[in-house]
């Protein structure tokens, strides 16, 4: 199939775990999610292909309306999926990369399935690049860490970019993984490895230097013994802020908001919106709310807590257990603090909500609680400030210091979600901020998000990748740069650049 791209910019071949489409009543539609809105602008401007698992759906078409890119679905059988996705990706890498907020499990058979699946993704991507002579390869996330090196073997000097959506942990945590060197070698097949923050980038660089004694580092670049250089970068992902600001003012949102305002007329609303994942700190947030209601009886009738939790990874035991714990906690709070003739304090929705309804909740909230124990970025925080600011609301964002978003949004009320008492006090403080203060904080944060939106992110990604071409020419002499020491970490020598 020919490229749909325009102009002289080379097309893209994107590779991610899952293709961004789902079944609709009549046919297929693009999924409403962070990944599709992040990649779509660049893919549509340049044309190209998107390689990913078909999600178990048969008959997935090569083209879907609303997504101007060729889809290349990959079927994975049950054992592969169990080992590669549910096992190694979700139970080994996910907790490890999030700094072991949950135990990471090491199973040889999961690793074997992960390696095999990565080979399948790489083969499918190769098939696509062979049909697009100048295409750039753009690989996404922790499911596919071996793909860059697998592609490098067959693609010569064609630019390969890798973007990690989740954190990269401290070297001493990553070093626990039995297959740590294979993963690092896999990533080093790329020309550009980008992370959400400088901290994750620095962690990765330190990990490389610890595990690969033959690699050196200078000014953001890793130099490999074969003469190749690998650019490391921090490219914080973002949202389509203008579209979100527009959508937040549409009639369906106004209608939903009117109903919600009616429902919560006598209460101030605290909002949580997350995938039901142990990294999101939902349980810790509920415990802080329980403590607050215990200590401040007068709030029991004047606060409503709305927790919207999208079901996630229900095949994995830790996630089923988390759901049980969250629901027990919600039940306990409501059992303890619902007053006769009054509404329950916690409203818990275990489902994804439609975009217009989600925006109505963002507008409704007096406080948005984004309290992950660890999170690569967290787009909910960015969505909340843009939706509130666009509609002249004055809500407060309470944001965990352990999110990528905290690096950019400085006017939040920052919290440590592990400190339940501290979080309870921060929520109480949020209830007392004066209106002008809240307005100014929101305005500054919304400007930050509009200034660095998803288009800016995609531009950073693709232009960095294109710029690698000239550097890859004939083998340069081996760099004689001193190895950074612990007292002089790579991050302290680089500018933040955003
Ligand atoms: P996620 O862990 O999925 O993404 P996040 O960045 O918060 O987390 O994105 C979630 C998206 O889903 C948001 O756009 C949000 O609006 C939507 N969403 C969440 N709950 C919802 C609900 N109940 N109903 C409807 N929509 C809901 C991973 C990383 C993040 C990183 C992103 C992008 O873990 O750290 O920010 O990728 O790189």
Coordinates of C-alpha atoms and ligand atoms in Angstrom, one line a residue:
X1 CA 0.0 0.0 0.0
X2 CA 1.4 3.4 -0.9
X3 CA 2.3 5.9 1.8
X4 CA -0.3 8.5 2.6
X5 CA 2.4 11.0 3.6
X6 CA 2.8 14.5 2.2
X7 CA 5.8 16.7 1.7
X8 CA 9.4 15.7 2.1
X9 CA 9.3 14.4 5.7
X10 CA 10.1 10.7 5.8
X11 CA 7.3 8.4 6.7
X12 CA 7.1 6.7 10.1
X13 CA 6.8 3.0 11.0
X14 CA 5.5 3.0 14.6
X15 CA 5.6 -0.1 16.7
X16 CA 3.6 -0.5 19.9
X17 CA 2.3 -3.4 21.9
X18 CA -1.3 -2.9 20.8
X19 CA -2.9 -1.3 17.7
X20 CA -4.9 1.7 18.6
X21 CA -8.3 0.5 17.3
X22 CA -11.3 -1.1 18.7
X23 CA -14.6 -2.6 17.5
X24 CA -17.4 -0.1 17.2
X25 CA -21.1 -0.9 16.5
X26 CA -20.5 -0.7 12.7
X27 CA -16.9 -1.7 12.0
X28 CA -13.8 -0.3 13.8
X29 CA -12.7 3.0 15.3
X30 CA -9.6 4.5 16.8
X31 CA -9.3 3.9 20.5
X32 CA -9.7 7.0 22.6
X33 CA -6.4 6.9 24.5
X34 CA -3.2 8.7 25.2
X35 CA -1.1 6.7 22.8
X36 CA -3.3 7.3 19.8
X37 CA -3.7 11.0 20.4
X38 CA 0.1 11.2 20.9
X39 CA 1.2 9.4 17.8
X40 CA -1.6 10.3 15.4
X41 CA -0.5 13.8 14.5
X42 CA 3.0 12.8 13.4
X43 CA 1.8 9.6 11.6
X44 CA -0.9 11.5 9.8
X45 CA 1.4 14.3 8.7
X46 CA 4.0 11.9 7.4
X47 CA 2.1 8.8 6.5
X48 CA 3.4 5.3 7.3
X49 CA 2.4 2.2 9.2
X50 CA 1.6 1.2 12.7
X51 CA 2.6 -2.3 13.8
X52 CA 1.0 -3.9 16.9
X53 CA -0.8 -6.8 18.5
X54 CA -4.4 -7.1 17.2
X55 CA -5.7 -7.5 20.8
X56 CA -7.1 -10.9 20.0
X57 CA -9.6 -9.5 17.5
X58 CA -9.8 -11.3 14.2
X59 CA -10.4 -9.5 10.9
X60 CA -8.8 -6.2 11.8
X61 CA -8.7 -4.0 8.7
X62 CA -5.6 -2.4 7.3
X63 CA -7.3 1.0 7.3
X64 CA -9.7 2.5 9.9
X65 CA -11.6 5.7 9.3
X66 CA -10.2 8.5 11.4
X67 CA -6.7 7.1 11.5
X68 CA -4.8 7.8 8.3
X69 CA -2.1 5.2 8.7
X70 CA -1.7 1.6 7.5
X71 CA -2.4 -0.9 10.3
X72 CA -0.3 -4.0 10.5
X73 CA -1.9 -6.4 13.0
X74 CA 0.1 -9.1 14.7
X75 CA -1.6 -12.2 16.1
X76 CA -0.2 -13.6 19.3
X77 CA -1.3 -17.1 20.5
X78 CA -2.3 -17.6 24.1
X79 CA 0.9 -19.0 25.5
X80 CA 2.9 -16.2 23.9
X81 CA 0.5 -13.6 25.2
X82 CA 0.5 -15.2 28.7
X83 CA 4.3 -15.1 28.9
X84 CA 5.2 -11.9 26.9
X85 CA 2.3 -9.6 28.0
X86 CA 0.6 -10.8 31.2
X87 CA 3.9 -12.3 32.5
X88 CA 7.1 -10.5 31.6
X89 CA 5.6 -7.1 30.6
X90 CA 3.0 -6.7 33.3
X91 CA 4.4 -8.7 36.3
X92 CA 8.2 -8.4 35.7
X93 CA 8.9 -5.1 34.0
X94 CA 5.9 -3.0 35.0
X95 CA 6.6 -3.2 38.8
X96 CA 10.4 -3.1 38.3
X97 CA 10.3 0.0 36.1
X98 CA 8.0 1.7 38.6
X99 CA 10.6 1.3 41.3
X100 CA 9.2 -1.9 42.8
X101 CA 6.1 -0.4 44.3
X102 CA 4.9 -4.0 43.9
X103 CA 7.0 -7.1 43.8
X104 CA 8.6 -8.0 40.4
X105 CA 8.5 -11.7 39.5
X106 CA 11.2 -13.3 37.5
X107 CA 10.3 -16.4 35.4
X108 CA 12.5 -17.8 32.7
X109 CA 9.5 -18.9 30.6
X110 CA 8.1 -15.4 30.6
X111 CA 11.4 -14.1 29.4
X112 CA 11.6 -16.6 26.6
X113 CA 8.1 -15.6 25.5
X114 CA 9.0 -11.9 25.7
X115 CA 12.1 -12.5 23.5
X116 CA 10.1 -14.5 21.0
X117 CA 7.3 -11.9 20.8
X118 CA 9.8 -9.1 20.3
X119 CA 11.2 -11.1 17.4
X120 CA 7.8 -11.2 15.9
X121 CA 7.2 -7.5 16.3
X122 CA 10.6 -6.8 14.8
X123 CA 9.9 -9.0 11.8
X124 CA 6.6 -7.3 11.1
X125 CA 8.3 -3.9 11.4
X126 CA 11.0 -5.0 9.0
X127 CA 8.4 -6.0 6.5
X128 CA 7.0 -2.5 6.6
X129 CA 10.3 -0.6 6.4
X130 CA 11.3 -2.8 3.4
X131 CA 8.4 -1.2 1.6
X132 CA 9.3 2.4 2.6
X133 CA 12.9 3.1 1.7
X134 CA 13.3 6.2 3.8
X135 CA 11.0 5.4 6.8
X136 CA 12.0 6.2 10.4
X137 CA 11.3 3.5 13.0
X138 CA 9.5 4.7 16.1
X139 CA 9.2 2.0 18.8
X140 CA 7.1 2.5 21.9
X141 CA 7.4 1.3 25.5
X142 CA 8.6 -1.4 27.8
X143 CA 6.9 -4.3 26.0
X144 CA 9.4 -3.9 23.1
X145 CA 12.8 -3.2 24.6
X146 CA 14.5 -5.8 22.5
X147 CA 13.1 -4.6 19.2
X148 CA 15.7 -1.8 18.5
X149 CA 18.7 -4.2 18.4
X150 CA 16.7 -6.8 16.5
X151 CA 15.9 -4.2 13.8
X152 CA 19.4 -2.8 13.8
X153 CA 20.9 -6.1 12.6
X154 CA 18.8 -5.8 9.4
X155 CA 18.3 -2.1 8.8
X156 CA 21.9 -0.6 8.5
X157 CA 21.9 3.0 9.4
X158 CA 18.2 3.7 9.2
X159 CA 17.1 5.9 12.1
X160 CA 15.5 3.9 15.0
X161 CA 13.8 5.8 17.9
X162 CA 12.6 4.3 21.1
X163 CA 10.3 6.1 23.6
X164 CA 9.7 4.8 27.1
X165 CA 6.3 5.9 28.4
X166 CA 7.0 4.6 31.9
X167 CA 9.8 5.5 34.4
X168 CA 13.3 4.0 34.3
X169 CA 14.3 3.1 37.8
X170 CA 17.6 3.7 39.7
X171 CA 20.4 1.4 38.4
X172 CA 20.5 -0.7 41.6
X173 CA 16.9 -1.6 41.2
X174 CA 17.1 -2.4 37.5
X175 CA 20.2 -4.5 38.2
X176 CA 18.1 -7.1 40.0
X177 CA 16.7 -8.3 36.7
X178 CA 18.3 -11.5 35.5
X179 CA 18.0 -10.3 31.9
X180 CA 19.1 -6.7 32.5
X181 CA 22.0 -6.7 30.1
X182 CA 19.9 -8.2 27.3
X183 CA 17.4 -5.4 27.7
X184 CA 20.0 -2.7 27.8
X185 CA 21.6 -4.1 24.7
X186 CA 18.2 -4.3 23.0
X187 CA 17.6 -0.6 23.6
X188 CA 21.1 0.3 22.5
X189 CA 20.1 -0.8 19.0
X190 CA 18.2 2.6 18.7
X191 CA 19.7 5.9 17.6
X192 CA 17.6 7.8 20.0
X193 CA 16.3 6.6 23.4
X194 CA 13.9 9.1 24.9
X195 CA 12.3 9.2 28.3
X196 CA 9.6 11.3 30.0
X197 CA 12.0 13.1 32.3
X198 CA 15.7 13.9 32.9
X199 CA 15.7 11.7 36.0
X200 CA 14.7 8.6 34.0
X201 CA 17.2 9.4 31.3
X202 CA 19.9 9.7 33.9
X203 CA 18.9 6.4 35.5
X204 CA 19.2 4.7 32.2
X205 CA 22.6 6.2 31.4
X206 CA 23.9 5.2 34.8
X207 CA 22.5 1.7 34.2
X208 CA 24.3 1.4 30.9
X209 CA 27.6 2.5 32.3
X210 CA 27.2 0.0 35.2
X211 CA 26.3 -2.9 33.0
X212 CA 28.3 -2.2 29.9
X213 CA 31.9 -1.3 30.7
X214 CA 32.7 -0.8 27.0
X215 CA 30.2 2.1 26.7
X216 CA 31.1 5.7 27.4
X217 CA 29.0 8.8 27.8
X218 CA 29.4 12.4 26.8
X219 CA 26.9 15.3 26.4
X220 CA 23.8 13.2 26.2
X221 CA 25.3 10.5 23.9
X222 CA 26.3 7.0 24.7
X223 CA 29.3 5.8 22.6
X224 CA 29.3 2.1 21.7
X225 CA 32.4 0.0 21.0
X226 CA 31.4 -0.4 17.3
X227 CA 31.5 3.4 16.8
X228 CA 27.8 4.0 16.9
X229 CA 26.4 6.7 19.2
X230 CA 23.0 6.6 20.9
X231 CA 21.3 9.9 21.8
X232 CA 19.5 9.9 25.1
X233 CA 16.9 12.5 25.6
X234 CA 14.0 13.7 27.9
X235 CA 10.9 14.4 25.8
X236 CA 7.9 14.8 28.2
X237 CA 4.7 13.6 26.6
X238 CA 1.6 15.8 26.6
X239 CA -2.0 16.2 25.4
X240 CA -3.7 18.0 22.6
X241 CA -4.4 20.9 24.9
X242 CA -6.3 23.1 22.4
X243 CA -8.7 20.3 21.4
X244 CA -9.3 19.5 25.1
X245 CA -10.0 23.1 25.9
X246 CA -12.4 23.3 23.0
X247 CA -14.1 20.0 23.9
X248 CA -14.5 21.1 27.5
X249 CA -17.0 23.8 26.4
X250 CA -19.2 21.8 24.1
X251 CA -23.0 21.3 24.8
X252 CA -22.7 17.6 25.8
X253 CA -20.2 18.5 28.5
X254 CA -22.4 21.4 29.7
X255 CA -25.4 19.0 29.9
X256 CA -23.4 16.4 31.8
X257 CA -22.0 19.1 34.1
X258 CA -25.5 20.5 34.9
X259 CA -26.6 17.0 36.0
X260 CA -23.5 16.5 38.1
X261 CA -23.8 19.9 39.7
X262 CA -27.3 19.0 40.6
X263 CA -26.2 15.7 42.1
X264 CA -23.4 17.2 44.2
X265 CA -25.1 20.6 44.9
X266 CA -24.3 20.7 48.6
X267 CA -20.8 19.2 48.5
X268 CA -17.3 20.0 47.4
X269 CA -16.0 17.4 45.1
X270 CA -12.6 15.6 45.2
X271 CA -11.9 13.7 42.0
X272 CA -9.7 10.7 41.2
X273 CA -9.4 9.3 37.6
X274 CA -7.1 6.4 37.0
X275 CA -6.6 3.0 35.5
X276 CA -7.1 0.6 38.4
X277 CA -3.4 0.1 38.8
X278 CA -1.3 -0.2 42.0
X279 CA 1.1 2.4 40.7
X280 CA -1.7 5.0 40.8
X281 CA -1.9 5.2 44.6
X282 CA -5.7 4.8 44.7
X283 CA -5.6 2.9 48.0
X284 CA -3.3 5.4 49.7
X285 CA -5.5 8.2 48.5
X286 CA -8.6 6.5 50.0
X287 CA -6.8 5.9 53.3
X288 CA -5.9 9.6 53.4
X289 CA -9.5 10.5 52.8
X290 CA -10.6 8.0 55.6
X291 CA -8.2 9.7 58.0
X292 CA -9.4 13.2 57.0
X293 CA -13.0 12.2 57.6
X294 CA -12.1 10.6 60.9
X295 CA -10.3 13.7 62.1
X296 CA -12.8 16.3 60.7
X297 CA -16.3 15.1 61.3
X298 CA -17.7 18.3 59.8
X299 CA -16.4 17.3 56.4
X300 CA -18.5 14.1 56.3
X301 CA -21.5 16.0 55.0
X302 CA -19.7 18.6 52.9
X303 CA -17.3 16.5 50.8
X304 CA -17.9 14.0 48.0
X305 CA -15.2 11.9 46.7
X306 CA -15.6 10.6 43.1
X307 CA -13.2 7.9 42.2
X308 CA -13.4 6.7 38.5
X309 CA -11.3 3.6 38.0
X310 CA -11.0 2.1 34.5
X311 CA -10.7 -1.7 34.7
X312 CA -7.2 -2.8 33.9
X313 CA -5.2 -6.0 33.5
X314 CA -7.9 -8.1 35.2
X315 CA -6.1 -11.3 34.1
X316 CA -3.2 -10.5 36.6
X317 CA -3.6 -11.6 40.2
X318 CA -2.1 -8.4 41.7
X319 CA -4.7 -6.3 39.9
X320 CA -7.6 -8.5 41.0
X321 CA -6.3 -8.2 44.6
X322 CA -6.0 -4.4 44.2
X323 CA -9.6 -4.2 43.1
X324 CA -10.7 -6.2 46.1
X325 CA -8.8 -3.9 48.4
X326 CA -10.0 -0.7 46.8
X327 CA -13.6 -1.9 47.0
X328 CA -13.2 -2.9 50.6
X329 CA -11.8 0.5 51.4
X330 CA -14.6 2.3 49.7
X331 CA -17.1 0.1 51.5
X332 CA -15.4 0.8 54.9
X333 CA -15.3 4.6 54.4
X334 CA -19.0 4.7 53.3
X335 CA -19.9 2.3 56.1
X336 CA -18.1 4.5 58.7
X337 CA -19.0 7.9 57.6
X338 CA -22.3 8.0 55.7
X339 CA -24.7 10.0 58.0
X340 CA -28.3 9.2 58.3
X341 CA -30.4 10.9 55.6
X342 CA -27.2 12.0 53.8
X343 CA -25.5 10.8 50.6
X344 CA -22.4 8.5 50.8
X345 CA -19.1 10.3 50.9
X346 CA -17.3 8.1 48.2
X347 CA -18.8 7.5 44.8
X348 CA -16.9 4.8 43.1
X349 CA -17.2 4.1 39.3
X350 CA -15.4 0.9 38.2
X351 CA -15.5 1.7 34.5
X352 CA -14.1 4.0 31.8
X353 CA -16.3 7.0 31.2
X354 CA -17.0 8.7 27.9
X355 CA -14.8 11.7 26.9
X356 CA -17.6 14.3 27.4
X357 CA -18.5 12.8 30.8
X358 CA -14.9 12.8 31.8
X359 CA -14.5 16.5 30.9
X360 CA -17.7 17.3 32.9
X361 CA -16.1 15.6 36.0
X362 CA -12.9 17.6 35.4
X363 CA -14.9 20.8 35.4
X364 CA -17.0 19.7 38.4
X365 CA -14.1 18.9 40.7
X366 CA -12.9 21.3 43.4
X367 CA -9.8 19.2 43.9
X368 CA -8.3 16.6 41.6
X369 CA -6.2 14.0 43.4
X370 CA -3.4 12.6 41.2
X371 CA -1.4 10.6 43.7
X372 CA 0.6 7.9 42.0
X373 CA 3.3 6.1 43.9
X374 CA 5.2 6.3 40.6
X375 CA 4.0 7.4 37.1
X376 CA 6.0 8.0 33.9
X377 CA 4.1 11.2 33.2
X378 CA 0.3 11.1 34.1
X379 CA -1.9 12.8 31.5
X380 CA -4.9 13.1 33.9
X381 CA -3.0 16.0 35.7
X382 CA -2.5 17.8 32.4
X383 CA -6.1 17.2 31.2
X384 CA -7.5 18.5 34.5
X385 CA -5.6 21.9 34.5
X386 CA -6.5 22.5 30.8
X387 CA -10.2 21.7 31.2
X388 CA -10.5 23.8 34.4
X389 CA -8.6 26.8 33.0
X390 CA -10.5 26.7 29.7
X391 CA -13.8 27.0 31.5
X392 CA -12.8 29.5 34.2
X393 CA -13.0 27.1 37.1
X394 CA -10.6 27.4 40.0
X395 CA -10.0 23.8 41.1
X396 CA -6.8 22.7 42.9
X397 CA -4.5 19.9 41.6
X398 CA -2.9 17.8 44.3
X399 CA -0.1 16.0 42.5
X400 CA 2.3 13.3 43.7
X401 CA 6.0 14.3 43.5
X402 CA 6.7 10.8 42.0
X403 CA 5.1 11.6 38.7
X404 CA 6.7 12.9 35.5
X405 CA 4.1 15.6 35.4
X406 CA 5.4 17.0 38.7
X407 CA 8.6 18.0 36.7
X408 CA 6.5 20.4 34.6
X409 CA 3.6 21.5 36.8
X410 CA 5.1 23.5 39.6
X411 CA 2.0 25.2 40.9
X412 CA 0.3 22.1 42.3
X413 CA -0.1 21.2 45.9
X414 CA 2.6 18.6 45.9
X415 CA 2.3 15.4 48.0
X416 CA 4.1 12.3 49.0
X417 CA 1.4 9.6 48.6
X418 CA 3.2 7.2 50.9
X419 CA 2.6 9.7 53.7
X420 CA -1.0 9.2 54.4
X421 CA -1.2 11.8 57.2
X422 CA 0.7 14.3 55.0
X423 CA -1.7 13.6 52.2
X424 CA -4.7 14.1 54.4
X425 CA -3.3 17.5 55.5
X426 CA -2.6 18.5 51.9
X427 CA -6.2 17.8 51.0
X428 CA -7.3 19.9 53.9
X429 CA -5.0 22.7 52.8
X430 CA -6.4 22.5 49.2
X431 CA -9.8 23.1 50.7
X432 CA -8.6 26.4 52.2
X433 CA -6.7 28.0 49.3
X434 CA -8.2 31.3 48.3
X435 CA -9.8 31.8 44.9
X436 CA -7.3 34.1 43.3
X437 CA -4.4 31.9 44.3
X438 CA -6.2 28.9 42.8
X439 CA -6.9 30.8 39.6
X440 CA -3.3 31.9 39.2
X441 CA -1.9 28.5 39.8
X442 CA -4.2 27.0 37.2
X443 CA -3.4 29.7 34.6
X444 CA 0.3 29.1 34.9
X445 CA 0.0 25.3 34.7
X446 CA -2.4 25.5 31.7
X447 CA 0.1 27.8 29.9
X448 CA 2.8 25.2 30.5
X449 CA 0.7 22.4 29.0
X450 CA -0.5 24.5 26.0
X451 CA 3.2 25.6 25.4
X452 CA 4.4 22.0 25.4
X453 CA 1.5 20.0 23.9
X454 CA 1.5 16.7 22.2
X455 CA 2.4 18.3 18.9
X456 CA 5.5 19.8 20.5
X457 CA 6.4 16.3 21.9
X458 CA 6.0 14.6 18.6
X459 CA 8.1 17.2 16.9
X460 CA 10.8 16.7 19.5
X461 CA 10.7 13.0 18.9
X462 CA 10.8 13.0 15.2
X463 CA 13.2 15.9 14.7
X464 CA 15.7 14.3 17.1
X465 CA 15.5 11.1 15.2
X466 CA 16.0 12.8 11.8
X467 CA 19.0 14.7 13.2
X468 CA 20.8 11.4 14.0
X469 CA 21.4 10.6 10.4
X470 CA 24.5 12.7 9.8
X471 CA 26.1 11.5 13.0
X472 CA 25.9 7.9 12.0
X473 CA 28.2 8.1 9.0
X474 CA 31.7 6.4 9.1
X475 CA 32.8 5.1 12.4
X476 CA 34.2 7.9 14.5
X477 CA 37.2 7.4 16.7
X478 CA 36.4 6.0 20.1
X479 CA 35.6 8.9 22.5
X480 CA 37.9 9.3 25.4
X481 CA 35.4 10.9 27.7
X482 CA 35.8 10.2 31.4
X483 CA 33.1 7.9 32.8
X484 CA 30.8 9.9 35.0
X485 CA 31.1 9.2 38.7
X486 CA 28.4 9.0 41.2
X487 CA 29.3 12.4 42.6
X488 CA 28.9 13.8 39.1
X489 CA 25.9 12.2 37.5
X490 CA 25.1 12.8 33.9
X491 CA 22.0 14.8 34.6
X492 CA 23.9 17.5 36.4
X493 CA 25.9 18.2 33.3
X494 CA 23.0 18.5 31.0
X495 CA 20.4 21.3 30.6
X496 CA 16.8 20.5 31.2
X497 CA 15.9 21.7 27.7
X498 CA 12.2 22.4 28.2
Ligands
LIG1 P1 -1.4 5.4 31.8 O1 -0.8 4.6 32.9 O2 -2.6 4.7 31.2 O3 -0.3 5.7 30.7 P2 -2.2 8.3 32.1 O4 -1.0 9.1 31.6 O5 -2.8 8.9 33.3 O6 -1.8 6.8 32.4 O7 -3.2 8.2 30.9 C1 -4.5 7.7 31.1 C2 -5.4 8.2 30.0 O8 -6.6 7.5 30.2 C3 -5.8 9.7 30.2 O9 -5.9 10.3 28.9 C4 -7.2 9.7 30.9 O10 -8.1 10.7 30.4 C5 -7.7 8.3 30.4 N1 -8.5 7.8 31.6 C6 -8.1 7.4 32.8 N2 -9.1 6.9 33.5 C7 -10.2 7.0 32.8 C8 -11.5 6.7 33.0 N3 -12.0 6.1 34.1 N4 -12.4 6.8 32.0 C9 -12.0 7.3 30.8 N5 -10.7 7.7 30.6 C10 -9.8 7.5 31.5 C11 1.1 5.4 30.4 C12 2.0 5.8 31.6 C13 1.8 7.3 31.9 C14 2.0 8.2 30.7 C15 1.2 7.6 29.5 C16 1.5 8.4 28.2 O11 1.8 5.0 32.7 O12 2.8 7.7 32.9 O13 1.6 9.5 31.0 O14 1.4 6.3 29.3 O15 2.9 8.3 28.0

